[in-house]
Structures are given as structure tokens and as C-alpha cells.
PDB file of C-alpha atoms in Angstrom:
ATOM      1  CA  UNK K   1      13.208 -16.095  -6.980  1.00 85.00           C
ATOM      2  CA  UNK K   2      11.920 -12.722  -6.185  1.00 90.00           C
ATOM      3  CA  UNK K   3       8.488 -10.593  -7.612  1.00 96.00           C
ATOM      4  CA  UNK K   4       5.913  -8.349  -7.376  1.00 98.00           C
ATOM      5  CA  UNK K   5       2.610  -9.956  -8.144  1.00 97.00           C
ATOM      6  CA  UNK K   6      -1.207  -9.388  -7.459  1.00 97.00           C
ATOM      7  CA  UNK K   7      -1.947 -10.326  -4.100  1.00 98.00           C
ATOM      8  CA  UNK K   8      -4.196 -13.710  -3.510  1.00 98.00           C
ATOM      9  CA  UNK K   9      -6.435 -14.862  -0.645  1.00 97.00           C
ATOM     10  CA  UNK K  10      -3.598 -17.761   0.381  1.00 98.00           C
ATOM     11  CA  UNK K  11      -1.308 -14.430   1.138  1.00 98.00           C
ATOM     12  CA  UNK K  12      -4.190 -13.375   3.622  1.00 97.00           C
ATOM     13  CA  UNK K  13      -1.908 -14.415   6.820  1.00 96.00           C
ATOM     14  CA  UNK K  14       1.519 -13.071   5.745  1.00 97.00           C
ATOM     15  CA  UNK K  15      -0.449  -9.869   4.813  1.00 97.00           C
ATOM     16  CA  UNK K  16      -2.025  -9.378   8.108  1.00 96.00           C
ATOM     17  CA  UNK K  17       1.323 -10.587  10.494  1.00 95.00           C
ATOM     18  CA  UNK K  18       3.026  -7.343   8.006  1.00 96.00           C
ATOM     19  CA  UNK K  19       0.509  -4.960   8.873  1.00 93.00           C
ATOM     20  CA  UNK K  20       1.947  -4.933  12.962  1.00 92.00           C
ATOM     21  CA  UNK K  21       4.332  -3.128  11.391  1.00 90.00           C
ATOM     22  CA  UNK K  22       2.808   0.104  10.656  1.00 86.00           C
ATOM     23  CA  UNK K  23       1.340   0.437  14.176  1.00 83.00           C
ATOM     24  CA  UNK K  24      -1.984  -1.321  13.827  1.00 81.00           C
ATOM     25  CA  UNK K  25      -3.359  -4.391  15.720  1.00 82.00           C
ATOM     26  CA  UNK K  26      -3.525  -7.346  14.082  1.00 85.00           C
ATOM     27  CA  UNK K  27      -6.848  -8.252  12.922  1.00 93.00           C
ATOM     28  CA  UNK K  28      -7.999 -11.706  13.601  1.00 95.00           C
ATOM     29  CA  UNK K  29      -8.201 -14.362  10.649  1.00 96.00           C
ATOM     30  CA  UNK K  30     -12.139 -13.437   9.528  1.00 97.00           C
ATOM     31  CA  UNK K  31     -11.397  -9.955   9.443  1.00 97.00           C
ATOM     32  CA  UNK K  32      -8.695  -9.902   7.734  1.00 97.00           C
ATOM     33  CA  UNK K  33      -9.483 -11.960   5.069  1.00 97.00           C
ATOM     34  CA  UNK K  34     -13.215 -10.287   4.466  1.00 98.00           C
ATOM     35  CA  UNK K  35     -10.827  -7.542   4.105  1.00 97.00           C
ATOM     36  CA  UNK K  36      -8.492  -9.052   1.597  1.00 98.00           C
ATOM     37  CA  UNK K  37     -11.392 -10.766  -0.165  1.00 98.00           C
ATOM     38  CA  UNK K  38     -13.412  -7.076  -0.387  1.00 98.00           C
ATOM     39  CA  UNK K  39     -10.235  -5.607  -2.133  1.00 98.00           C
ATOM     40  CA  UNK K  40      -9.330  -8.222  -4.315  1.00 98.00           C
ATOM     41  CA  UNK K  41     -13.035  -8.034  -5.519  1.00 98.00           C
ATOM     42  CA  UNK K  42     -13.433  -4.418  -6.049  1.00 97.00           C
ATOM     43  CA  UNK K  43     -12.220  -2.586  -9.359  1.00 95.00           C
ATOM     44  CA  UNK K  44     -10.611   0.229  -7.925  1.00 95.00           C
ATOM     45  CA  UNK K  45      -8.396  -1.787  -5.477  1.00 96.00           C
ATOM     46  CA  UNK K  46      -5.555  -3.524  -6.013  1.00 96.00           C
ATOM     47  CA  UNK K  47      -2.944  -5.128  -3.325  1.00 98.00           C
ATOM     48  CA  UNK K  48       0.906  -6.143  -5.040  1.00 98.00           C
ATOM     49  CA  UNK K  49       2.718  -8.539  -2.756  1.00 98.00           C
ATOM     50  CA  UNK K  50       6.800  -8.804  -2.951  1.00 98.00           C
ATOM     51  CA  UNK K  51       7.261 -12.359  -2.793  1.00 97.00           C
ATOM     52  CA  UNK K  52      10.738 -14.323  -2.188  1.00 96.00           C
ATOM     53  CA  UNK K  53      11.273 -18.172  -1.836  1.00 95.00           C
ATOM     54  CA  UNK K  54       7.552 -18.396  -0.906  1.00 95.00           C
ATOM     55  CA  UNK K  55       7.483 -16.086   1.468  1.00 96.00           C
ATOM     56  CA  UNK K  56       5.612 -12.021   1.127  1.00 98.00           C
ATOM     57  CA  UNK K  57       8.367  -9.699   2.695  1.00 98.00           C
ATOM     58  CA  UNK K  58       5.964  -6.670   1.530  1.00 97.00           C
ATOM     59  CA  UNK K  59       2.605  -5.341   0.620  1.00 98.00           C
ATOM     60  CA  UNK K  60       0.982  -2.249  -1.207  1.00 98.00           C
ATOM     61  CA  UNK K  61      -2.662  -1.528  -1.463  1.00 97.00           C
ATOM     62  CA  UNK K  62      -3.735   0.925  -3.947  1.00 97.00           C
ATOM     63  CA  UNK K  63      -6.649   2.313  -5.231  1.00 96.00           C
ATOM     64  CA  UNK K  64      -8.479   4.634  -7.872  1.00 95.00           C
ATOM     65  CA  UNK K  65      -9.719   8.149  -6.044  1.00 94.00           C
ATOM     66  CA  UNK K  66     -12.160   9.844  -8.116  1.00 94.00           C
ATOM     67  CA  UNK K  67     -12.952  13.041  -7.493  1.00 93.00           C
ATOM     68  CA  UNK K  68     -15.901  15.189  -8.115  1.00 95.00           C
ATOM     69  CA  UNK K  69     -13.816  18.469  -8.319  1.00 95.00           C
ATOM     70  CA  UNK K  70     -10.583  17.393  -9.709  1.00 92.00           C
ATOM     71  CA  UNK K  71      -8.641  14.760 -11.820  1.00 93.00           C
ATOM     72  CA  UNK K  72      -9.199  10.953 -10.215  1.00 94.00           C
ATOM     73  CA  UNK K  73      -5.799   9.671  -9.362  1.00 95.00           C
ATOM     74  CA  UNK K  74      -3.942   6.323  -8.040  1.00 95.00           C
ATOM     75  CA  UNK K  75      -3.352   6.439  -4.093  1.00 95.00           C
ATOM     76  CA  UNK K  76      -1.105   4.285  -1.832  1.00 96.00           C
ATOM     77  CA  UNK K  77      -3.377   3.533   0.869  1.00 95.00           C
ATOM     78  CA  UNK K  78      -0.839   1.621   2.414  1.00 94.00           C
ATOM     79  CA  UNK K  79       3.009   0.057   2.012  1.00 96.00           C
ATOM     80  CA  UNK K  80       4.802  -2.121   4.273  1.00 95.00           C
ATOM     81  CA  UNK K  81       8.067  -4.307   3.952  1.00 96.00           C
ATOM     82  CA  UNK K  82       9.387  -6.723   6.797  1.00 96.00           C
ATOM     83  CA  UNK K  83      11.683  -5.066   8.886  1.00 94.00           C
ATOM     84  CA  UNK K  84      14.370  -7.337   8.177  1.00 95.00           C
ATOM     85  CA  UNK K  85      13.321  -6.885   4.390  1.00 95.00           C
ATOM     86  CA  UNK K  86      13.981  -3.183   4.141  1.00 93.00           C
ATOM     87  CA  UNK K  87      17.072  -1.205   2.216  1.00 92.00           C
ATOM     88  CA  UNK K  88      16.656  -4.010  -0.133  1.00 94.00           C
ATOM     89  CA  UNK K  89      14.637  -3.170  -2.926  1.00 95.00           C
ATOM     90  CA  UNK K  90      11.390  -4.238  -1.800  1.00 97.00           C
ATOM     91  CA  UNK K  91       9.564  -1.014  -1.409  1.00 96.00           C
ATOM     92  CA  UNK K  92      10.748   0.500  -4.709  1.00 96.00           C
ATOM     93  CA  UNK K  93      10.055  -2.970  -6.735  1.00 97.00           C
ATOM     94  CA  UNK K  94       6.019  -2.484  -4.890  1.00 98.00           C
ATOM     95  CA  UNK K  95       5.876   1.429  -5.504  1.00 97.00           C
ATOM     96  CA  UNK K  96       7.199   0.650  -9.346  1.00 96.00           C
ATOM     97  CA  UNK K  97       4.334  -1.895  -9.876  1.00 96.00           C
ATOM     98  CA  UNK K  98       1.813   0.707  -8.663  1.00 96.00           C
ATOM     99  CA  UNK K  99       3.524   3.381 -10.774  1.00 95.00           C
ATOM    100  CA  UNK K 100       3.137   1.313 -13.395  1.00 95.00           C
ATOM    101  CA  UNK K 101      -0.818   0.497 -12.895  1.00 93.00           C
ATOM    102  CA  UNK K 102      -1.448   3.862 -12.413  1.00 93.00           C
ATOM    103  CA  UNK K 103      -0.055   4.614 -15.626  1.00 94.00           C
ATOM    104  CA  UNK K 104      -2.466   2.207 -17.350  1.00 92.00           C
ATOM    105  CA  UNK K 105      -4.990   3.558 -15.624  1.00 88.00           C
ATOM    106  CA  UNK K 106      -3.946   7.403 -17.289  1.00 92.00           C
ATOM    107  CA  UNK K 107      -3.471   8.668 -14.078  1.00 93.00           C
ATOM    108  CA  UNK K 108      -0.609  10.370 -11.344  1.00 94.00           C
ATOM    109  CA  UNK K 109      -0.021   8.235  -8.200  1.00 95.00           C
ATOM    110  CA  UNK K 110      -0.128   9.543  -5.056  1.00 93.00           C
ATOM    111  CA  UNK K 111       0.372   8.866  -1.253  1.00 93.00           C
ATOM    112  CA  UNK K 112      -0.523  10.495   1.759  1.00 90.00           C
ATOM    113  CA  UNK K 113       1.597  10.070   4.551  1.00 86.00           C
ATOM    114  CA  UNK K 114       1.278  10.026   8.359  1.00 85.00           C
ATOM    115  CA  UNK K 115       4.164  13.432   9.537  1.00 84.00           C
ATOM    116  CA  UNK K 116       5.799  11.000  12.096  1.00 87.00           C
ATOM    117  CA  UNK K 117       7.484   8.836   9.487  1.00 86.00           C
ATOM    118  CA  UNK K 118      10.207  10.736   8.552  1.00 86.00           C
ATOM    119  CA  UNK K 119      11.818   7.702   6.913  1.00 89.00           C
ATOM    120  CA  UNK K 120       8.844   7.261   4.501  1.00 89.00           C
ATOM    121  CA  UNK K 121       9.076  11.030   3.610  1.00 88.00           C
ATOM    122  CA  UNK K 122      12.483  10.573   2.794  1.00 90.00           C
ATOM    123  CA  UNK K 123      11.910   7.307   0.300  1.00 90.00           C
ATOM    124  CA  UNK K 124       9.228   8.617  -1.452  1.00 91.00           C
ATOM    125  CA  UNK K 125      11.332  11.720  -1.848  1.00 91.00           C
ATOM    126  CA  UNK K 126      14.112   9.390  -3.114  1.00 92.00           C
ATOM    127  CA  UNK K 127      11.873   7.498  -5.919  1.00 90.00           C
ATOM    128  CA  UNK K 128      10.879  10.748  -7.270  1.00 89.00           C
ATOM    129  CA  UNK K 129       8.043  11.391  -5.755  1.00 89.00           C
ATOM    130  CA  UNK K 130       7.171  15.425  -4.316  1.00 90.00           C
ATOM    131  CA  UNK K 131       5.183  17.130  -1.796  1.00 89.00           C
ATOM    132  CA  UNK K 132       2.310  18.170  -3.283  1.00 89.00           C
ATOM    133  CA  UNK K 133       0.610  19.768  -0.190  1.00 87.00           C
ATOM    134  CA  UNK K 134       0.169  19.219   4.043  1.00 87.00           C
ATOM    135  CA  UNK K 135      -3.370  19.015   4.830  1.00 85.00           C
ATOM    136  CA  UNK K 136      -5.205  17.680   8.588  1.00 82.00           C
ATOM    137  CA  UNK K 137      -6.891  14.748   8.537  1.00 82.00           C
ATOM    138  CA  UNK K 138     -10.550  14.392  10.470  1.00 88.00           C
ATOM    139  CA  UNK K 139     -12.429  12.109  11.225  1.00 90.00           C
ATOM    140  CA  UNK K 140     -15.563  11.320  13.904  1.00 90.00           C
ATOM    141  CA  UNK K 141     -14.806  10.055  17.145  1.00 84.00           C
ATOM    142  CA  UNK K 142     -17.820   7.077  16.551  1.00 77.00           C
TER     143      UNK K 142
END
């Protein structure tokens, strides 16, 4: 059997192996997990796991931006389905759970994504989702 469900601390290792596949390194165990643990704690977090036959094929972390100048919204800080999970359902099923938080929550969801992944622009394009604006992204070199 297949769901979406609230991620758990047990999921901490499936999580992390996932996370390769957007390009980072994989954090060891401690890290991780303090990292797992911090968002499952905190009230504007939340991180949906796909789950099949035991197994998470695909994760979504998303959180509550408030905003001093504008409306808070719900942002995808990050979505990820197994490689040999995707064009299945997956991504839509973890997008639809956070659609459907954010909606509890009285607010629009958003994402920003990185330009290089044309194939994300195109799914979230596909759900129903629309470019809202292009901005540059800074940060310190520290």
C-alpha cells in the first residue's frame, strides 16, 4: 500500500540516502537526524514522506514564511522522489498533501526553484502551479 504521511525520526535514513539526489552530499547519521528531529519539532515545518511497501520513494519539506511586508505563505523548501520512483505519481501525491496543509493554514503555496531544473519547471507548471517572478539568490561566502 501506498501514502503520503508526516515524516518520523525512523524515516531519518531513507530521507537522507534521497537527498543525493538533488545534488547535495549526504550528511552523516547525527546530522541528519538533528536535522530531521529540528523540523519535526518546529511549528512552521513540516516534512510528508511517500511511502510504499515500507519503503519512502519521496520527501517534501515545507514550511510557513512570514513576512513582515507581505502575506505569510507555505514554501517547498525541498521535493525529491527516487529516480526509479518518478512519472509515477509520487511528486504530485507529496505536492497535493502540501497544497492541502497550506490550505489549512489560509495560505498560497509556493516554491522557489533552482533555473537548471528544467524538468521541475515543467511539473510544477503541469500541477497548476505559475511563475510568479525570477529573482537572484545571495548569500555570504562564510
Amino acid at each position: 500500500m501506498s501514502k503520503v504521511r508526516l515524516a518520523n525520526l525512523q524515516d531519518v535514513i531513507e530521507i537522507n540516502e534521497l537527498s543525493l539526489h538533488l545534488g547535495y552530499e549526504q550528511a552523516p547519521l547525527n546530522v541528519a537526524t538533528q536535522r530531521l528531529e529540528y523540523l519535526l519539532e518546529s511549528p512552521l515545518d513540516d516534512v510528508y514522506v511517500f511511502e510504499s511497501k515500507g519503503h519512502v520513494l519521496g520527501w517534501i519539506h515545507v514550511f510557513c514564511a512570514n513576512r513582515l511586508a507581505s502575506e505569510r505563505f507555505y514554501e517547498i523548501a525541498g521535493l525529491i522522489v527516487d529516480p526509479k520512483a518518478r512519472k509515477q505519481g509520487v511528486a504530485r501525491q507529496l505536492v497535493e498533501a502540501a497544497s492541502k496543509a497550506s490550505k489549512e493554514q489560509g495560505v498560497k503555496l509556493r516554491v522557489r526553484c533552482h533555473s537548471d531544473r528544467s524538468e521541475a519547471h515543467l511539473f510544477y507548471q503541469k500541477i497548476g502551479l505559475t511563475l510568479v517572478k525570477i529573482q537572484h539568490v545571495y548569500g555570504s561566502n562564510e
